[in-house]
mmCIF file of C-alpha atoms in Angstrom:
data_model
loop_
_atom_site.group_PDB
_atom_site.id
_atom_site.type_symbol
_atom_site.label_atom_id
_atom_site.label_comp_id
_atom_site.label_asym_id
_atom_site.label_seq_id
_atom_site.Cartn_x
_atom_site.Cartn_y
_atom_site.Cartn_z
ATOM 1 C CA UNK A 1 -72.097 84.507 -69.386
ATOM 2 C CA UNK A 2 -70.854 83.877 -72.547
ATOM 3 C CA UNK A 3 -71.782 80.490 -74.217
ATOM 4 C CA UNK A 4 -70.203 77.775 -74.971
ATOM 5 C CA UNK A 5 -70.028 76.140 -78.853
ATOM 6 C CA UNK A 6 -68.406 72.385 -79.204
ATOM 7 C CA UNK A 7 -66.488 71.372 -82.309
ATOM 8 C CA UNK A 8 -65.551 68.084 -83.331
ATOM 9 C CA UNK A 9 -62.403 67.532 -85.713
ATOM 10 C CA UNK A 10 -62.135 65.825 -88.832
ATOM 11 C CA UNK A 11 -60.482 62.590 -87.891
ATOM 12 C CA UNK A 12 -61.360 59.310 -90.297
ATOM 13 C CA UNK A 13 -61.657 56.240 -88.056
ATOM 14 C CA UNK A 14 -59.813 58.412 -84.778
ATOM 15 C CA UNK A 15 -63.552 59.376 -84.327
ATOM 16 C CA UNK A 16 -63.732 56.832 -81.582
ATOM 17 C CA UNK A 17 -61.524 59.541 -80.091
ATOM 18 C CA UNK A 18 -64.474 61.850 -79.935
ATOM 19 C CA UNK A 19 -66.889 58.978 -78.719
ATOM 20 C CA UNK A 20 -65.041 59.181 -75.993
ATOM 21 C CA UNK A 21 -64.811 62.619 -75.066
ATOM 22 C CA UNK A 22 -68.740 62.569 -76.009
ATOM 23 C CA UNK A 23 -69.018 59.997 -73.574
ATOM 24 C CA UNK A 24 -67.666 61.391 -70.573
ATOM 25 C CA UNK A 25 -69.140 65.179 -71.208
ATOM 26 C CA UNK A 26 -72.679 63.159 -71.428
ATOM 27 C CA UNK A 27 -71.465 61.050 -68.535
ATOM 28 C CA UNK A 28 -69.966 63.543 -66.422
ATOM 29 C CA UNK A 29 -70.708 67.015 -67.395
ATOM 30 C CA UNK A 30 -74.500 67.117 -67.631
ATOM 31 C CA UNK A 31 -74.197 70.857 -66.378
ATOM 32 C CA UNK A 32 -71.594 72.074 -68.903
ATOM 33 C CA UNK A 33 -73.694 70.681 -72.036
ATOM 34 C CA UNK A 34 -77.146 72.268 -70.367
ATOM 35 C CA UNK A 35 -75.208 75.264 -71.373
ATOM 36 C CA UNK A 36 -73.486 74.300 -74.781
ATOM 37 C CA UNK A 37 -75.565 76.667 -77.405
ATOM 38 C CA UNK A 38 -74.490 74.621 -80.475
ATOM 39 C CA UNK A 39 -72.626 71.632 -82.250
ATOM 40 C CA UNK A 40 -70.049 71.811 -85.274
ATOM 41 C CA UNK A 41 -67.946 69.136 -86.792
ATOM 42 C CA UNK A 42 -66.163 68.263 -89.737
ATOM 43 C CA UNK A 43 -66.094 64.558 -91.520
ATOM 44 C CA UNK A 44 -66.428 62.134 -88.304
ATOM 45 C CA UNK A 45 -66.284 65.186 -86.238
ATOM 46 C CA UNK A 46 -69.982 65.818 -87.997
ATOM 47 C CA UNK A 47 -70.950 62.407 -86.823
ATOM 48 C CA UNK A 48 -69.825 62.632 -83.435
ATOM 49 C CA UNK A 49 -71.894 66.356 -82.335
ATOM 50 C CA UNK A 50 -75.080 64.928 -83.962
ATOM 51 C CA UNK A 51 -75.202 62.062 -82.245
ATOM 52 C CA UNK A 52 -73.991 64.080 -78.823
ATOM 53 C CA UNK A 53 -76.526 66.753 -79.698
ATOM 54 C CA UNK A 54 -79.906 63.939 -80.680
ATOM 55 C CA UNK A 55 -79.480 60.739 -78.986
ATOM 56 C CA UNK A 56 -76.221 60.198 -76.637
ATOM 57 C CA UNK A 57 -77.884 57.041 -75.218
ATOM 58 C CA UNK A 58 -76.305 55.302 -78.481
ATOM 59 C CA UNK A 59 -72.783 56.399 -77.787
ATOM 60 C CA UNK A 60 -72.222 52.635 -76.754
ATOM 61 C CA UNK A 61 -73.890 52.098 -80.122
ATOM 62 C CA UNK A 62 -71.700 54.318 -81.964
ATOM 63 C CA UNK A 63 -68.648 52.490 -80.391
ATOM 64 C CA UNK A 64 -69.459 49.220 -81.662
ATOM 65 C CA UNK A 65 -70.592 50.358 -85.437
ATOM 66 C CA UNK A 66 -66.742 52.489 -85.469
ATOM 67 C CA UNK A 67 -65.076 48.873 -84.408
ATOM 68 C CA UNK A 68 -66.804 46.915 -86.806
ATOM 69 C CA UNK A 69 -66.509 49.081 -89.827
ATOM 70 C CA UNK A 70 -62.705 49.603 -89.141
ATOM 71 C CA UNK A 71 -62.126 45.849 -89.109
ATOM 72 C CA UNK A 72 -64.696 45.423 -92.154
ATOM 73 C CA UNK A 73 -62.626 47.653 -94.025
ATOM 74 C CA UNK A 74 -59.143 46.624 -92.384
ATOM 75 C CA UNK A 75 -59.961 42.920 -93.854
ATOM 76 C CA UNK A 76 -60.370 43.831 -97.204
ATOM 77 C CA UNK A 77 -57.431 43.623 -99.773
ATOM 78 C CA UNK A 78 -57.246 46.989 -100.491
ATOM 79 C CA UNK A 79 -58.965 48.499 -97.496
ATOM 80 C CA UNK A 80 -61.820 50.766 -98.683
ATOM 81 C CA UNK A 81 -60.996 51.331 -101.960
ATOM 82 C CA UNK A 82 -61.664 47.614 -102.955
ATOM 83 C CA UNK A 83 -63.479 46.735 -106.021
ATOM 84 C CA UNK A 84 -66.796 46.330 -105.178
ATOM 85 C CA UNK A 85 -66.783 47.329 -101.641
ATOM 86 C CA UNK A 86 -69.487 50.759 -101.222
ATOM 87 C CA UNK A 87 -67.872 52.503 -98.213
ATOM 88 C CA UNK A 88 -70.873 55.014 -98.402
ATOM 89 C CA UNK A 89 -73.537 52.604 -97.983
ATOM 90 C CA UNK A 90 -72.141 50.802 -95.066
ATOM 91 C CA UNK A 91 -71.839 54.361 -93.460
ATOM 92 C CA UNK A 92 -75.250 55.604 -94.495
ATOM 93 C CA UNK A 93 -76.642 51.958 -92.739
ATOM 94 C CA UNK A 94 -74.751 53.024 -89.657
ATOM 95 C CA UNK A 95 -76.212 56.836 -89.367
ATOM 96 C CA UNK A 96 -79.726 55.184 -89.991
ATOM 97 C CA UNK A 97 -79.884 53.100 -87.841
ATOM 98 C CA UNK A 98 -78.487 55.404 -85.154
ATOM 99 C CA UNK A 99 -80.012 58.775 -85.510
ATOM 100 C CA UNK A 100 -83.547 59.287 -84.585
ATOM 101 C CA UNK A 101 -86.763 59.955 -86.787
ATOM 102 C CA UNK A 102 -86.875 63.461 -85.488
ATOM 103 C CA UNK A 103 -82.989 64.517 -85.612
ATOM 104 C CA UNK A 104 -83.389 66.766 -87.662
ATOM 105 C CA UNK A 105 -85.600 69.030 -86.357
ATOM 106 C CA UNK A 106 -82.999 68.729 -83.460
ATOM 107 C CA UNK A 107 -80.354 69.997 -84.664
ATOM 108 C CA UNK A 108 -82.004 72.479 -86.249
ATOM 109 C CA UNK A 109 -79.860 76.161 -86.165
ATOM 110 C CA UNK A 110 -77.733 74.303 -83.664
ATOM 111 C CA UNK A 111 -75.584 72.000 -85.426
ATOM 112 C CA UNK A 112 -72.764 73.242 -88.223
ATOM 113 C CA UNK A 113 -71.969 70.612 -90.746
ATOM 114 C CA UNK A 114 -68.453 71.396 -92.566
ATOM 115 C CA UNK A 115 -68.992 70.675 -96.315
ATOM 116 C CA UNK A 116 -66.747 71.602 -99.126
ATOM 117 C CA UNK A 117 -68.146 72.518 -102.647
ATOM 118 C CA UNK A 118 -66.715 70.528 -105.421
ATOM 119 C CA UNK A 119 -67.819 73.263 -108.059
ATOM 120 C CA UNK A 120 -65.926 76.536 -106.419
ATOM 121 C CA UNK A 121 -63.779 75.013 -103.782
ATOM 122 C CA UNK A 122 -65.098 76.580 -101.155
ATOM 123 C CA UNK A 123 -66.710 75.397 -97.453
ATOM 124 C CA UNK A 124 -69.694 75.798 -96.017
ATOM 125 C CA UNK A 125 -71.594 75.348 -93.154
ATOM 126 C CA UNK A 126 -75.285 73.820 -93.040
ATOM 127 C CA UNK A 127 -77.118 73.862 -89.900
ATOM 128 C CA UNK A 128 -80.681 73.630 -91.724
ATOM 129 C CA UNK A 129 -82.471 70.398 -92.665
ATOM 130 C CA UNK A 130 -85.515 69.849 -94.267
ATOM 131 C CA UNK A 131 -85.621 66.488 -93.215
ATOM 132 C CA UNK A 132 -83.568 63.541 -91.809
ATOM 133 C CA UNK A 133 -82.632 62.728 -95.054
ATOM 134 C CA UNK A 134 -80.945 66.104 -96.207
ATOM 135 C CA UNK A 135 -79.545 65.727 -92.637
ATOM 136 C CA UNK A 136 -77.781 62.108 -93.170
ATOM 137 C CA UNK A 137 -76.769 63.581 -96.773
ATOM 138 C CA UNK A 138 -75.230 66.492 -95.645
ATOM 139 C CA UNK A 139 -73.355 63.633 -93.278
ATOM 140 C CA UNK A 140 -72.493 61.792 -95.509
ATOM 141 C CA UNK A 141 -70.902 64.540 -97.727
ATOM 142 C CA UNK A 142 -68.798 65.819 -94.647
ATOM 143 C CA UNK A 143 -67.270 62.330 -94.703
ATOM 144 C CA UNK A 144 -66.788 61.692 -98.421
ATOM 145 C CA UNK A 145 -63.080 61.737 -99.025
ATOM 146 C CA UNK A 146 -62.712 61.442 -102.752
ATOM 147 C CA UNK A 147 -61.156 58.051 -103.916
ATOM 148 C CA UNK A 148 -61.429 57.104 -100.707
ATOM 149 C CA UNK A 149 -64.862 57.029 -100.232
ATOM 150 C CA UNK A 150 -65.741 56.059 -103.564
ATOM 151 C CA UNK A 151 -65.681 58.306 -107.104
ATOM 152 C CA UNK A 152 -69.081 60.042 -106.694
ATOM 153 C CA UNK A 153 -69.567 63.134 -104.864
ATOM 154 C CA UNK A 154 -72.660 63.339 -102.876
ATOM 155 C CA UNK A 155 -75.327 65.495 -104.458
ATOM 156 C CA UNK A 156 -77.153 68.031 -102.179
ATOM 157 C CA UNK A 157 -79.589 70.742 -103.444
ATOM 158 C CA UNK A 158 -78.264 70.492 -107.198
ATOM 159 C CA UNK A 159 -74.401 71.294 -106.089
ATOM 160 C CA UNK A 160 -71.785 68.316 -105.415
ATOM 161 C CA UNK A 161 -70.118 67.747 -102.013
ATOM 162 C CA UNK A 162 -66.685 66.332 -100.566
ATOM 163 C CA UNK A 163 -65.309 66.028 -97.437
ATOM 164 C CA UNK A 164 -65.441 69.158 -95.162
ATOM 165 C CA UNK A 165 -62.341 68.429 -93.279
ATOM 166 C CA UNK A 166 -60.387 69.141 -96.977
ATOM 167 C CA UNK A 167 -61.411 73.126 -96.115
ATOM 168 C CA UNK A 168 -62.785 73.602 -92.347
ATOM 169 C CA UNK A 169 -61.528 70.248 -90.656
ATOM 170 C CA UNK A 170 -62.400 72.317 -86.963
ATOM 171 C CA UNK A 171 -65.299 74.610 -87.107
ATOM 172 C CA UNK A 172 -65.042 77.414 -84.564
ATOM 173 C CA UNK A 173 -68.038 79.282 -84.542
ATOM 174 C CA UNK A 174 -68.281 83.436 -84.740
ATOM 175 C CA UNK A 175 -70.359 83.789 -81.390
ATOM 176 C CA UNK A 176 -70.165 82.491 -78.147
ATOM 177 C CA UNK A 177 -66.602 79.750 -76.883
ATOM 178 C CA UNK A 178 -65.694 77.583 -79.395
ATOM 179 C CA UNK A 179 -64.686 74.355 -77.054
ATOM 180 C CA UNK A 180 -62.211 72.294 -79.656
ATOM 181 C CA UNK A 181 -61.887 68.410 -79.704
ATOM 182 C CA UNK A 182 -59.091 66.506 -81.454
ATOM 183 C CA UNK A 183 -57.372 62.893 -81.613
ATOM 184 C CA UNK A 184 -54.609 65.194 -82.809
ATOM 185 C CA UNK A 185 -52.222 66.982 -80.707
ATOM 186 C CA UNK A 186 -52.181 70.625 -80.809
ATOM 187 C CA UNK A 187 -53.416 74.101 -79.609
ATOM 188 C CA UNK A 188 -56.504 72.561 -78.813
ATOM 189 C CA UNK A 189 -58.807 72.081 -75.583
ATOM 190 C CA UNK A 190 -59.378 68.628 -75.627
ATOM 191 C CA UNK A 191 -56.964 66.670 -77.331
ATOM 192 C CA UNK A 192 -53.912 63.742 -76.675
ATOM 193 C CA UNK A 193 -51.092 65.541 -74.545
ATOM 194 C CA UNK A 194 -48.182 63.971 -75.832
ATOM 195 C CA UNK A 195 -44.802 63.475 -73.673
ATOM 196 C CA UNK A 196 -42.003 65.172 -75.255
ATOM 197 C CA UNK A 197 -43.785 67.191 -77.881
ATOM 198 C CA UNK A 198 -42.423 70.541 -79.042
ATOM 199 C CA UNK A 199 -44.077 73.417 -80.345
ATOM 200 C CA UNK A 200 -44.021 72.886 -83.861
ATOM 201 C CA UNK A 201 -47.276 73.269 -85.855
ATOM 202 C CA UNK A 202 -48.675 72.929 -89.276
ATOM 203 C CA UNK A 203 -52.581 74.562 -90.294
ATOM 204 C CA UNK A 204 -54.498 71.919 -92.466
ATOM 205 C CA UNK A 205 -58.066 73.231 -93.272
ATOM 206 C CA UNK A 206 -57.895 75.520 -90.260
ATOM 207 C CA UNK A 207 -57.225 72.907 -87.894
ATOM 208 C CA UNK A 208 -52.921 73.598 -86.265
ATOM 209 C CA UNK A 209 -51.458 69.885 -86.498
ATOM 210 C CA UNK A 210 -48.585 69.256 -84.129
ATOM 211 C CA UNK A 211 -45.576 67.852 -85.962
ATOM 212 C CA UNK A 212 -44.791 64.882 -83.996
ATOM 213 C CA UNK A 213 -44.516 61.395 -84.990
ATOM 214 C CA UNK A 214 -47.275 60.922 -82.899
ATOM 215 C CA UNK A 215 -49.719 62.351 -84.661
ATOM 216 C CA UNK A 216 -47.920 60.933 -88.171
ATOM 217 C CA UNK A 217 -49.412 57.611 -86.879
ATOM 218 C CA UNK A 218 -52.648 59.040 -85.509
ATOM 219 C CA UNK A 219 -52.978 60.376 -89.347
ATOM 220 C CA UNK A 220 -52.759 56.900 -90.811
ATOM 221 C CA UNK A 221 -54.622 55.518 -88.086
ATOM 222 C CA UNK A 222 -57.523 57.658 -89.611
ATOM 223 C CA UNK A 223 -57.824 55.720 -92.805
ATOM 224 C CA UNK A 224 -56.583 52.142 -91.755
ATOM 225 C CA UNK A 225 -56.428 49.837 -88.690
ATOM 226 C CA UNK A 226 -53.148 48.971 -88.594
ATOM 227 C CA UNK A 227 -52.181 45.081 -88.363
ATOM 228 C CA UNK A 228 -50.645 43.852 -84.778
ATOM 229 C CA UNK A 229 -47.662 44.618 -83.497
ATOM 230 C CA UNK A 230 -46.632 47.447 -85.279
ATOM 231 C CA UNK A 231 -45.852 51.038 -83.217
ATOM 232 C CA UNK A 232 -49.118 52.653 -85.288
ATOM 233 C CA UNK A 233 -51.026 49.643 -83.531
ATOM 234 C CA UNK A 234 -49.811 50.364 -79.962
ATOM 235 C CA UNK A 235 -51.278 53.884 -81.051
ATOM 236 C CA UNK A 236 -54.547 52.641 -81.635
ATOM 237 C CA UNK A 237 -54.713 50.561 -78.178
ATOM 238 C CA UNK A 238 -53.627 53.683 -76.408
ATOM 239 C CA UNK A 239 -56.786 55.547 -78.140
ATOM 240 C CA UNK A 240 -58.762 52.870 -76.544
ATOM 241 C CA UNK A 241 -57.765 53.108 -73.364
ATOM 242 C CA UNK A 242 -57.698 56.894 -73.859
ATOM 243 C CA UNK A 243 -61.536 56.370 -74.726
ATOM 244 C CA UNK A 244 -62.348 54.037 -71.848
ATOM 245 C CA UNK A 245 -60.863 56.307 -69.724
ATOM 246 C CA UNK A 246 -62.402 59.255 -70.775
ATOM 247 C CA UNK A 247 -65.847 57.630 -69.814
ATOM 248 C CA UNK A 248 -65.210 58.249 -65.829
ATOM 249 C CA UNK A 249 -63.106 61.171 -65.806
ATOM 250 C CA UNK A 250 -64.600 64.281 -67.488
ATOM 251 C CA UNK A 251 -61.766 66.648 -68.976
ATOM 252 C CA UNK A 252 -61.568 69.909 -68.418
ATOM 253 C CA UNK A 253 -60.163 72.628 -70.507
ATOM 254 C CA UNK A 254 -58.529 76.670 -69.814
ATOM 255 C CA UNK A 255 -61.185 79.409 -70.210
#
């Protein structure tokens, strides 16, 4: 039988989307992931298979950290890129205080972080940490969007590192199924299927991006919670929902 690989998307804040999917293939799929060989993501994507592949008890956990940093950052004047405000910090706090001591020797040849180098351009994929901390910075790195994230690259093994989702935002690895997860409608296997969508795609870092308004908002969505009572933030309650009801129904997907 041939095995099966999962890949997380880059997303932004939409990563809630893949808490949920997480939730309900932990939940509801025990079998399926006794089977899953190994874990790739890009930007939140990275987040969401390491914390799948080392501790899914803190799913819940994850939940509640995604909420609270949305609305941290949704309060500020100028969202994330406020003076002052260190959006890597809060999200290094967050992966501490989540991952375990050992997760890196977990995920050891079995997870595939999507980095891009800021020297050549190019992406890469690490699957081998030293320790938990080259682990969190390699993280971290996936899920630096420049500006965005602050002016500073992250620095890994004398190189500089950006977001991985600007180069590889859906890792599908060369052996074995590559089982693809997205907030973002497309040709994927688990993903949003949107009513009156047409076949219309556009390939961003690997990764085909419907083009439906839909998904216009769900891009947004990834950076900022939007204020009440606009259509974006009618999107973001359907993602909930979407989450809480992926938690008792597990999806499944063509083969």
């Amino acid at each position: 039988m041939k095995h099966i690989n999962l890949s997380f998307a880059a997303c932004g804040f939409l990563g809630i989307y893949h808490l949920g999917a997480a939730a309900a293939l932990y939940r509801h799929g025990k079998k399926l992931l006794k089977v899953v060989k190994d874990y790739a993501g890009a930007s939140a994507g990275s987040l969401a298979a390491t914390v799948l592949l080392t501790v899914p008890d803190n799913i819940e956990k994850c939940e509640q950290f995604t909420y609270g940093f949305a609305e941290e950052i949704r309060k500020l004047d100028f969202g994330a890129v406020t003076p002052g405000y260190d959006f890597m910090k809060r999200l290094r706090e967050g992966i501490e205080s989540i991952l375990p001591s050992n997760a890196h020797e977990i995920v050891e040849n079995r997870l595939y972080v999507s980095v891009t180098n800021v020297r050549n351009g190019r992406n890469y994929l690490f699957s081998s940490f030293a320790s938990r901390e080259d682990l969190i910075k390699v993280l971290l790195a996936s899920s630096f969007i420049p500006v965005y994230a602050g002016m500073k690259p992250v620095e890994y093994k004398g190189e500089k590192w950006v977001d991985g989702g600007l180069t590889n935002g859906l890792p599908v690895l060369p052996a074995g199924r590559t089982v693809t997860i997205s907030p973002f409608s497309g040709r994927l296997d688990i993903c949003p299927q949107d009513k009156g969508r047409v076949d219309l795609y556009v390939k961003l870092a690997k990764q085909d991006i419907m083009l439906f308004l839909t998904d216009f908002y769900r891009s947004i969505a990834s950076f900022v919670m939007m204020k009440e009572n606009t259509e974006g933030s009618r999107l973001i309650i359907a993602i909930k929902k979407n989450f809480i009801r992926k938690k008792k129904e597990c999806c499944l997907w063509p083969t």
